[in-house]
Short mmCIF file of C-alpha atoms and ligand atoms in Angstrom, two decimals:
data_model
loop_
_atom_site.label_atom_id
_atom_site.label_comp_id
_atom_site.label_asym_id
_atom_site.label_seq_id
_atom_site.Cartn_x
_atom_site.Cartn_y
_atom_site.Cartn_z
CA MET A 1 117.68 245.07 393.99
CA PRO A 2 118.82 245.85 390.63
CA SER A 3 121.53 243.65 389.36
CA PHE A 4 123.82 245.52 386.60
CA GLN A 5 125.97 243.25 383.91
CA THR A 6 128.63 244.88 381.98
CA THR A 7 127.64 247.02 379.31
CA PRO A 8 127.76 246.77 375.27
CA GLY A 9 131.51 246.27 373.73
CA THR A 10 132.84 246.00 377.72
CA ARG A 11 134.05 242.53 379.71
CA ASP A 12 135.81 241.58 382.74
CA ILE A 13 138.83 240.49 382.08
CA LEU A 14 138.86 237.97 384.83
CA PRO A 15 141.60 235.40 386.16
CA PRO A 16 143.35 233.54 384.58
CA VAL A 17 143.06 236.14 381.78
CA ALA A 18 143.91 239.08 383.45
CA SER A 19 147.61 238.03 384.33
CA ARG A 20 148.37 236.37 380.96
CA TRP A 21 147.37 239.92 379.65
CA ARG A 22 149.66 241.64 382.17
CA ALA A 23 152.31 238.97 380.87
CA PHE A 24 151.51 240.03 377.44
CA VAL A 25 152.34 243.42 378.00
CA ASP A 26 155.63 242.41 379.74
CA VAL A 27 157.10 240.75 376.74
CA PHE A 28 156.08 243.58 374.50
CA ALA A 29 158.15 245.81 377.48
CA VAL A 30 160.84 243.68 376.64
CA VAL A 31 160.88 243.91 373.30
CA VAL A 32 160.52 247.31 372.82
CA GLU A 33 163.00 248.04 375.69
CA ARG A 34 165.62 246.22 374.32
CA ALA A 35 165.26 248.81 371.25
CA GLY A 36 165.35 251.90 373.33
CA TYR A 37 161.93 252.59 373.58
CA GLU A 38 160.73 254.16 377.12
CA GLN A 39 157.19 253.36 378.40
CA ILE A 40 154.74 256.72 378.54
CA VAL A 41 151.51 256.82 380.11
CA LEU A 42 148.85 259.16 378.87
CA PRO A 43 145.36 260.38 379.65
CA MET A 44 142.68 258.24 379.11
CA PHE A 45 140.54 261.58 378.03
CA GLU A 46 141.53 264.81 376.34
CA ASP A 47 140.36 267.87 374.90
CA LEU A 48 138.46 266.76 372.05
CA GLY A 49 140.21 268.58 369.66
CA VAL A 50 143.30 266.41 370.19
CA PHE A 51 141.37 263.62 368.81
CA GLN A 52 139.43 265.38 366.14
CA ARG A 53 143.23 266.31 364.64
CA LEU A 54 142.70 262.65 363.30
CA GLY A 55 140.63 263.82 360.50
CA ASP A 56 136.67 264.02 360.35
CA ALA A 57 136.29 261.38 357.71
CA THR A 58 137.46 258.85 359.59
CA ASP A 59 134.37 257.05 361.81
CA VAL A 60 136.42 257.09 364.64
CA VAL A 61 136.18 260.89 365.10
CA THR A 62 133.16 261.25 363.38
CA LYS A 63 130.79 258.59 364.88
CA GLU A 64 132.68 256.26 367.57
CA MET A 65 134.13 259.40 369.87
CA TYR A 66 133.20 258.60 373.27
CA ASP A 67 132.40 262.42 374.11
CA PHE A 68 131.22 264.82 376.53
CA VAL A 69 130.97 267.90 378.42
CA ASP A 70 132.53 267.69 381.62
CA LYS A 71 131.21 269.91 384.91
CA GLY A 72 134.12 272.48 383.78
CA GLY A 73 132.37 273.15 380.84
CA ARG A 74 135.39 271.44 378.95
CA HIS A 75 134.50 269.19 375.91
CA VAL A 76 136.29 265.98 376.51
CA ALA A 77 136.36 262.68 374.79
CA LEU A 78 137.93 259.38 376.08
CA ARG A 79 140.63 258.08 373.70
CA PRO A 80 140.09 256.27 370.61
CA GLU A 81 143.38 255.85 370.33
CA GLN A 82 146.96 257.05 371.74
CA THR A 83 148.91 258.33 368.74
CA ALA A 84 147.36 261.75 368.96
CA GLY A 85 148.13 261.90 372.51
CA VAL A 86 152.15 261.34 372.20
CA CYS A 87 151.55 263.46 369.57
CA ARG A 88 150.23 266.48 371.74
CA ALA A 89 152.83 265.47 374.81
CA PHE A 90 155.65 266.02 372.21
CA VAL A 91 154.57 269.35 371.17
CA GLN A 92 153.48 269.95 375.02
CA HIS A 93 156.95 268.99 376.49
CA HIS A 94 159.26 269.80 373.52
CA PRO A 95 161.46 265.81 374.25
CA ASN A 96 164.59 265.59 372.52
CA VAL A 97 164.13 263.71 369.41
CA PRO A 98 164.34 260.76 367.76
CA TRP A 99 161.56 260.58 370.81
CA LYS A 100 160.79 256.58 371.47
CA VAL A 101 157.95 255.79 372.91
CA TRP A 102 156.10 252.64 373.88
CA TYR A 103 152.22 252.69 375.71
CA ALA A 104 149.86 249.55 377.12
CA GLY A 105 146.41 250.09 377.81
CA PRO A 106 142.56 251.12 377.21
CA ASN A 107 140.83 253.04 374.25
CA PHE A 108 136.94 253.16 373.91
CA ARG A 109 135.17 252.81 370.15
CA TYR A 110 131.44 253.21 370.24
CA GLU A 111 131.96 250.26 367.52
CA LYS A 112 129.16 247.72 367.11
CA ALA A 113 130.35 245.02 369.09
CA GLN A 114 131.16 241.46 367.98
CA GLN A 115 133.90 239.18 368.41
CA GLY A 116 136.97 240.97 368.41
CA ARG A 117 135.72 244.13 368.24
CA TYR A 118 135.55 245.71 370.95
CA ARG A 119 134.00 249.38 372.84
CA GLN A 120 136.51 249.33 374.78
CA PHE A 121 140.06 247.72 373.66
CA ASP A 122 143.63 247.31 374.81
CA GLN A 123 146.35 248.04 372.58
CA VAL A 124 150.24 247.86 372.99
CA GLY A 125 151.80 250.28 370.76
CA ILE A 126 155.23 252.60 369.86
CA GLU A 127 155.73 255.84 368.13
CA VAL A 128 158.80 257.16 366.91
CA LEU A 129 158.85 261.19 366.61
CA GLY A 130 161.73 263.17 364.97
CA VAL A 131 163.43 260.85 362.17
CA ASP A 132 162.24 260.64 358.65
CA ASP A 133 164.40 257.37 357.52
CA PRO A 134 163.23 254.22 355.45
CA LEU A 135 165.43 252.28 357.88
CA LEU A 136 163.71 253.35 361.10
CA ASP A 137 160.09 251.75 359.32
CA VAL A 138 162.12 248.50 358.70
CA GLU A 139 162.85 248.57 362.77
CA VAL A 140 159.19 250.01 363.30
CA ILE A 141 158.02 246.81 361.42
CA SER A 142 160.56 244.85 362.78
CA LEU A 143 159.64 245.00 366.35
CA ALA A 144 156.22 244.13 365.77
CA HIS A 145 156.99 241.52 363.51
CA GLY A 146 159.75 239.83 366.73
CA PHE A 147 156.85 240.37 369.34
CA TYR A 148 154.14 237.89 367.94
CA ARG A 149 156.91 235.54 367.01
CA ASP A 150 157.86 236.13 371.06
CA LEU A 151 154.73 235.54 371.57
CA GLY A 152 155.13 231.79 369.07
CA LEU A 153 152.33 233.25 366.83
CA ARG A 154 153.32 231.57 363.13
CA ASN A 155 150.46 232.99 361.19
CA VAL A 156 150.64 236.38 360.53
CA GLU A 157 151.01 238.13 357.63
CA LEU A 158 152.86 241.50 357.25
CA HIS A 159 150.64 243.73 354.48
CA VAL A 160 152.70 246.65 353.93
CA ASN A 161 151.69 249.72 351.28
CA SER A 162 152.66 253.56 350.74
CA LEU A 163 150.58 256.56 350.62
CA GLY A 164 153.12 258.74 349.19
CA ASP A 165 153.63 261.99 350.54
CA THR A 166 150.56 264.51 350.70
CA GLY A 167 150.26 265.80 347.56
CA ASP A 168 151.07 261.78 346.16
CA ARG A 169 148.03 260.90 348.24
CA ALA A 170 145.86 263.91 347.11
CA ARG A 171 145.81 263.18 343.91
CA TYR A 172 145.37 259.76 344.24
CA ALA A 173 142.22 260.15 346.49
CA ALA A 174 140.87 262.53 343.33
CA ALA A 175 141.54 260.25 341.01
CA LEU A 176 140.11 257.25 343.12
CA ALA A 177 137.00 259.29 343.73
CA ALA A 178 136.98 260.20 340.00
CA TYR A 179 137.06 256.80 339.08
CA LEU A 180 134.50 255.29 341.79
CA ARG A 181 131.91 257.80 340.56
CA SER A 182 131.78 256.64 337.37
CA HIS A 183 131.41 252.91 338.83
CA GLU A 184 128.72 254.36 341.60
CA VAL A 185 126.21 252.61 340.19
CA GLU A 186 127.82 249.01 341.31
CA LEU A 187 128.41 249.50 344.34
CA SER A 188 126.87 249.03 347.34
CA GLU A 189 124.74 251.21 349.27
CA GLU A 190 127.67 251.77 352.22
CA SER A 191 130.42 252.32 350.34
CA ARG A 192 128.44 254.86 348.14
CA ALA A 193 127.97 256.55 351.73
CA THR A 194 131.92 255.99 351.90
CA LEU A 195 132.83 257.63 348.71
CA ALA A 196 130.74 260.77 350.00
CA ARG A 197 133.13 261.23 352.74
CA ASN A 198 136.13 259.36 352.05
CA PRO A 199 136.93 257.80 348.91
CA LEU A 200 140.30 255.99 349.99
CA ARG A 201 137.92 254.15 352.46
CA VAL A 202 136.08 252.16 349.81
CA LEU A 203 139.10 250.36 348.96
CA ASP A 204 138.36 248.38 352.72
CA SER A 205 135.44 247.35 351.83
CA LYS A 206 134.48 243.73 352.20
CA ARG A 207 132.03 243.45 350.69
CA ALA A 208 131.22 241.27 347.88
CA GLU A 209 129.27 243.89 345.63
CA ASP A 210 132.11 246.28 345.67
CA ARG A 211 134.92 243.66 345.10
CA GLU A 212 135.27 243.86 341.43
CA VAL A 213 135.18 247.58 341.21
CA VAL A 214 137.75 247.99 344.17
CA ALA A 215 139.99 245.09 342.18
CA GLN A 216 140.08 247.16 339.08
CA ALA A 217 141.22 251.11 340.92
CA PRO A 218 143.90 252.78 340.06
CA SER A 219 146.75 252.24 342.57
CA ILE A 220 148.30 254.43 344.62
CA ALA A 221 151.73 253.42 343.10
CA GLU A 222 150.90 254.91 340.02
CA PHE A 223 151.08 258.21 341.92
CA PHE A 224 154.32 258.32 344.18
CA SER A 225 156.68 261.06 343.97
CA PRO A 226 160.44 259.94 342.86
CA ALA A 227 161.21 260.55 346.78
CA ALA A 228 158.11 258.77 348.03
CA GLY A 229 158.77 255.33 345.46
CA ALA A 230 162.27 255.64 346.44
CA HIS A 231 161.41 255.75 349.99
CA PHE A 232 158.79 252.75 350.01
CA ALA A 233 161.97 250.78 347.92
CA ALA A 234 164.01 251.28 350.66
CA VAL A 235 161.58 249.62 353.08
CA GLN A 236 160.91 246.75 350.80
CA GLU A 237 164.83 246.48 350.63
CA GLY A 238 165.25 246.64 354.30
CA LEU A 239 162.81 243.70 355.26
CA ALA A 240 164.27 241.73 352.89
CA LEU A 241 167.20 242.30 354.46
CA LEU A 242 166.17 241.03 357.48
CA GLY A 243 164.43 237.99 356.15
CA ILE A 244 160.92 239.19 356.93
CA ASP A 245 158.41 238.10 354.70
CA PHE A 246 155.62 240.42 353.55
CA VAL A 247 152.87 241.22 350.88
CA VAL A 248 152.95 244.47 348.94
CA ASN A 249 148.92 245.19 349.68
CA ASP A 250 148.36 248.39 347.38
CA ARG A 251 144.75 248.15 348.59
CA LEU A 252 146.18 249.01 352.64
CA VAL A 253 144.80 252.56 353.05
CA ARG A 254 144.55 252.21 357.07
CA GLY A 255 141.59 253.49 359.04
CA LEU A 256 142.95 256.94 360.60
CA ASP A 257 143.48 259.82 357.71
CA TYR A 258 146.73 260.87 359.04
CA TYR A 259 148.35 258.48 357.30
CA ARG A 260 151.51 259.22 355.01
CA SER A 261 154.17 257.01 353.18
CA THR A 262 154.60 253.11 354.71
CA THR A 263 151.39 251.88 355.99
CA PHE A 264 151.62 248.36 357.48
CA GLU A 265 149.20 245.76 358.69
CA PHE A 266 149.72 242.37 360.24
CA VAL A 267 146.83 239.73 359.89
CA SER A 268 146.57 236.53 361.64
CA THR A 269 145.53 233.74 358.84
CA ALA A 270 144.69 231.90 361.93
CA LEU A 271 142.10 233.71 362.90
CA ASP A 272 138.49 233.36 360.64
CA ALA A 273 136.38 235.87 362.22
CA ALA A 274 135.73 239.31 360.27
CA GLN A 275 138.63 240.64 362.26
CA THR A 276 141.65 238.99 361.58
CA ALA A 277 143.61 242.74 361.84
CA VAL A 278 145.86 242.12 364.83
CA GLY A 279 147.67 245.39 364.32
CA GLY A 280 149.20 248.03 362.11
CA GLY A 281 150.57 251.17 361.73
CA GLY A 282 152.64 253.40 359.13
CA ARG A 283 154.19 257.25 358.66
CA TYR A 284 152.08 260.00 359.42
CA ASP A 285 154.03 262.99 359.26
CA GLY A 286 151.79 265.63 359.78
CA LEU A 287 150.41 265.27 362.82
CA VAL A 288 152.56 266.78 365.29
CA GLU A 289 151.93 269.99 362.84
CA ASP A 290 148.63 269.79 362.85
CA LEU A 291 148.68 269.53 367.00
CA GLY A 292 150.58 273.08 366.77
CA GLY A 293 154.10 271.37 366.90
CA GLU A 294 157.06 272.47 364.30
CA PRO A 295 156.51 270.21 361.55
CA THR A 296 158.31 266.49 362.63
CA PRO A 297 158.02 263.56 361.07
CA GLY A 298 156.83 260.53 362.90
CA ILE A 299 155.69 256.42 362.76
CA GLY A 300 154.54 253.79 365.13
CA PHE A 301 152.26 250.66 365.69
CA ALA A 302 149.62 249.43 367.77
CA ILE A 303 148.72 245.96 368.95
CA GLY A 304 145.17 244.94 369.11
CA VAL A 305 145.55 243.03 372.51
CA ASP A 306 142.64 241.46 372.57
CA ARG A 307 143.13 240.43 369.08
CA THR A 308 145.97 239.48 369.11
CA LEU A 309 145.04 237.12 372.29
CA LEU A 310 142.49 235.65 370.15
CA ALA A 311 145.30 234.72 367.46
CA CYS A 312 147.47 233.51 370.19
CA ASP A 313 144.30 230.66 370.92
CA ALA A 314 143.70 230.05 367.69
CA GLU A 315 147.29 228.92 367.08
CA SER A 316 147.45 227.65 371.57
CA VAL A 317 150.44 229.28 371.98
CA PHE A 318 150.82 231.86 374.45
CA PRO A 319 148.29 230.40 377.51
CA ALA A 320 147.39 231.78 379.76
CA LEU A 321 149.81 231.70 383.31
CA ASP A 322 150.04 228.46 385.30
CA GLY A 323 148.81 229.92 388.84
CA ALA A 324 149.97 227.13 390.98
CA ALA A 325 151.17 227.58 394.27
CA ASP A 326 154.84 226.67 395.62
CA VAL A 327 153.58 225.91 399.18
CA PHE A 328 150.27 225.62 401.12
CA VAL A 329 150.39 226.46 404.74
CA VAL A 330 147.79 224.44 406.76
CA ASP A 331 147.33 225.24 410.40
CA THR A 332 144.77 223.36 412.09
CA THR A 333 145.91 225.56 415.71
CA GLY A 334 143.79 228.48 414.99
CA GLY A 335 145.61 229.88 412.54
CA ARG A 336 148.29 232.09 414.20
CA THR A 337 151.38 229.95 412.86
CA ALA A 338 149.63 230.24 409.48
CA LEU A 339 149.54 233.29 409.44
CA ARG A 340 153.73 233.75 410.39
CA LEU A 341 155.00 231.17 408.33
CA SER A 342 153.43 232.55 405.21
CA ALA A 343 154.14 236.20 405.46
CA GLN A 344 158.04 234.66 406.08
CA LEU A 345 157.76 232.27 402.75
CA ARG A 346 156.23 234.93 400.84
CA GLY A 347 159.12 237.21 401.60
CA ALA A 348 161.56 234.36 400.84
CA GLY A 349 160.05 234.97 397.04
CA LEU A 350 157.67 232.00 397.26
CA ARG A 351 153.97 232.14 396.67
CA ALA A 352 152.63 230.79 399.22
CA GLU A 353 148.73 229.80 400.11
CA ARG A 354 146.91 229.12 403.22
CA ALA A 355 142.95 228.43 404.04
CA TYR A 356 141.10 230.55 406.28
CA GLY A 357 139.02 229.99 409.41
CA ALA A 358 138.86 227.19 411.34
CA LYS A 359 138.54 224.50 408.62
CA SER A 360 139.34 220.66 409.65
CA MET A 361 142.47 219.33 408.59
CA LYS A 362 140.88 217.39 405.88
CA SER A 363 138.98 220.14 404.33
CA GLN A 364 142.60 222.46 404.52
CA MET A 365 144.26 219.33 402.56
CA LYS A 366 141.71 219.36 399.83
CA THR A 367 142.38 223.31 399.44
CA ALA A 368 145.87 222.45 399.01
CA ASN A 369 145.69 219.45 397.24
CA LYS A 370 143.57 222.27 394.38
CA SER A 371 146.45 224.93 394.91
CA ARG A 372 148.74 222.48 392.94
CA ALA A 373 151.66 223.49 395.39
CA VAL A 374 155.02 221.68 395.38
CA VAL A 375 154.73 221.34 399.09
CA ALA A 376 152.55 221.43 402.17
CA VAL A 377 154.15 222.83 405.34
CA ILE A 378 151.27 221.21 408.54
CA ILE A 379 151.19 222.28 411.47
CA GLY A 380 148.91 220.55 414.55
CA ASP A 381 148.43 220.87 417.75
CA ASP A 382 150.82 218.28 418.83
CA GLU A 383 153.64 219.80 416.34
CA LEU A 384 153.11 222.93 417.92
CA ALA A 385 153.89 221.82 421.19
CA ARG A 386 156.64 220.71 420.07
CA GLY A 387 157.52 223.79 418.09
CA VAL A 388 158.17 221.55 414.79
CA ALA A 389 156.00 221.86 411.43
CA THR A 390 155.63 218.55 408.89
CA VAL A 391 157.23 219.56 405.39
CA ARG A 392 155.19 217.07 402.97
CA PRO A 393 156.01 216.92 399.41
CA MET A 394 152.95 216.90 397.20
CA ASN A 395 153.63 214.36 394.70
CA GLY A 396 154.02 211.76 397.02
CA GLY A 397 157.27 212.07 398.76
CA GLU A 398 158.81 211.23 401.87
CA GLN A 399 157.59 213.17 404.70
CA SER A 400 159.59 215.28 407.54
CA GLU A 401 159.45 217.14 410.52
CA TYR A 402 161.47 220.65 411.15
CA PRO A 403 161.79 222.67 413.71
CA LEU A 404 159.42 226.13 412.97
CA GLU A 405 162.69 228.08 412.30
CA ALA A 406 163.89 225.92 409.71
CA VAL A 407 160.94 225.70 407.76
CA VAL A 408 161.35 228.72 405.26
CA ALA A 409 165.10 227.50 404.07
CA THR A 410 163.85 223.80 403.97
CA VAL A 411 160.62 224.62 401.77
CA VAL A 412 162.73 227.21 399.54
CA ASP A 413 165.40 224.28 398.84
CA ILE A 414 162.29 221.62 398.27
CA VAL A 415 160.68 224.24 395.46
CA LYS A 416 163.89 225.30 393.83
CA LYS A 417 164.36 221.64 392.87
CA ALA A 418 161.09 220.93 392.02
CA LYS A 419 161.55 223.59 389.58
P1 AMP B 501 143.50 251.24 364.95
O1 AMP B 501 144.26 251.41 366.06
O2 AMP B 501 142.62 250.95 364.26
O3 AMP B 501 144.85 250.88 363.76
O4 AMP B 501 143.75 249.89 365.34
C1 AMP B 501 145.25 248.83 365.72
C2 AMP B 501 144.94 247.34 365.61
O5 AMP B 501 143.95 247.70 367.20
C3 AMP B 501 143.81 246.32 365.43
O6 AMP B 501 144.89 245.53 364.54
C4 AMP B 501 143.24 245.41 366.18
O7 AMP B 501 143.68 244.51 365.97
C5 AMP B 501 142.73 246.32 367.49
N1 AMP B 501 141.63 247.28 367.28
C6 AMP B 501 141.34 248.36 366.50
N2 AMP B 501 140.33 248.58 367.43
C7 AMP B 501 139.39 247.64 367.83
C8 AMP B 501 138.53 247.16 368.99
N3 AMP B 501 137.21 248.10 369.14
N4 AMP B 501 138.14 246.10 369.19
C9 AMP B 501 139.62 245.25 369.56
N5 AMP B 501 141.09 245.54 369.00
C10 AMP B 501 140.70 246.44 367.57
#
């Protein structure tokens, strides 16, 4: 028989890591819902055209898309990110602005799989549509910043930049291209290819050969219009007002073409892998219009779940949830009493486990120990005949018998006191 393994770039998220993921999303939901963001759930695949709006010069669109023609002849693609879907939904449903939404879920990119870089990876994120106010940019950045803090991360650096407005970005891209072309021979082969497609992305190069040329490249700041300069200054002032440390990184252009004005990235200094960006985002004024809507300003961020959890591991914070049971029911009389009692204990809000099959007392007690339950409820033939159960604290405390009807209340009490 053939046997199968996960395909490259995908992983099973096994227990107990999967519950850690859920807890991660729960913490995120608390942070952003406090700020008035509401959850949105988007389709995992859409018309390919939605994602092509991300720009034909980005690898995400040109090389990494999981696109296919479905049985109805539609050319669709698995979403590589969720901002485009949010903007498509905005144009489709006309919600009131500001529209503040958050999301969580998987994205798909055909990337070279490695530690911290997968073909199916999860993100949590927020988007706000309809507001052009630098203090909103500050709020958005501060929510990501606060979330990392709530996870317990201390070694996450915030990098900010501005790409100016559309005209500034275009003039800068032209000047940068001219500069890079004049230094083409000094660039790595990969960067020469990138230069032909998207000069801004050459700034992302981490190759040693490119370092010098990139360091001497013109800065976007020289191309800011007065309005773009004032917007960026207001963002920096706002961050300072909230006491959020940041560094201005004028080489931060971010992968996707739709970014304008404020861009930012969070980098974990605890990760020594090649992949240290744990999240990022920025303004994308123009994307809604590209998707057929009215001109609408937008801003958001996405945080990589996988990579942020790697950063948590590196900083020994936000451990996997403790999977200990509250109570373990041992029944050597055939299991019917365990069936009923466990249901009642669970109904009372406890995490109740039990053994299955006709196992001996010794074997069931062994499983009870492994479950790390606070208390065991034991029913043998003798107990059953008298309508009682033995309640045994697992920390070695005194055990006692209780009438079966009193067991649930007694156990609830013991577990409450133990926690
Ligand atoms: P992006 O949507 O490319 O701006 O990425 C935002 C964040 O998502 C990054 O900072 C990473 O943490 C995470 N991310 C992006 N691509 C991947 C990937 N292929 N595998 C794992 N995480 C990713």
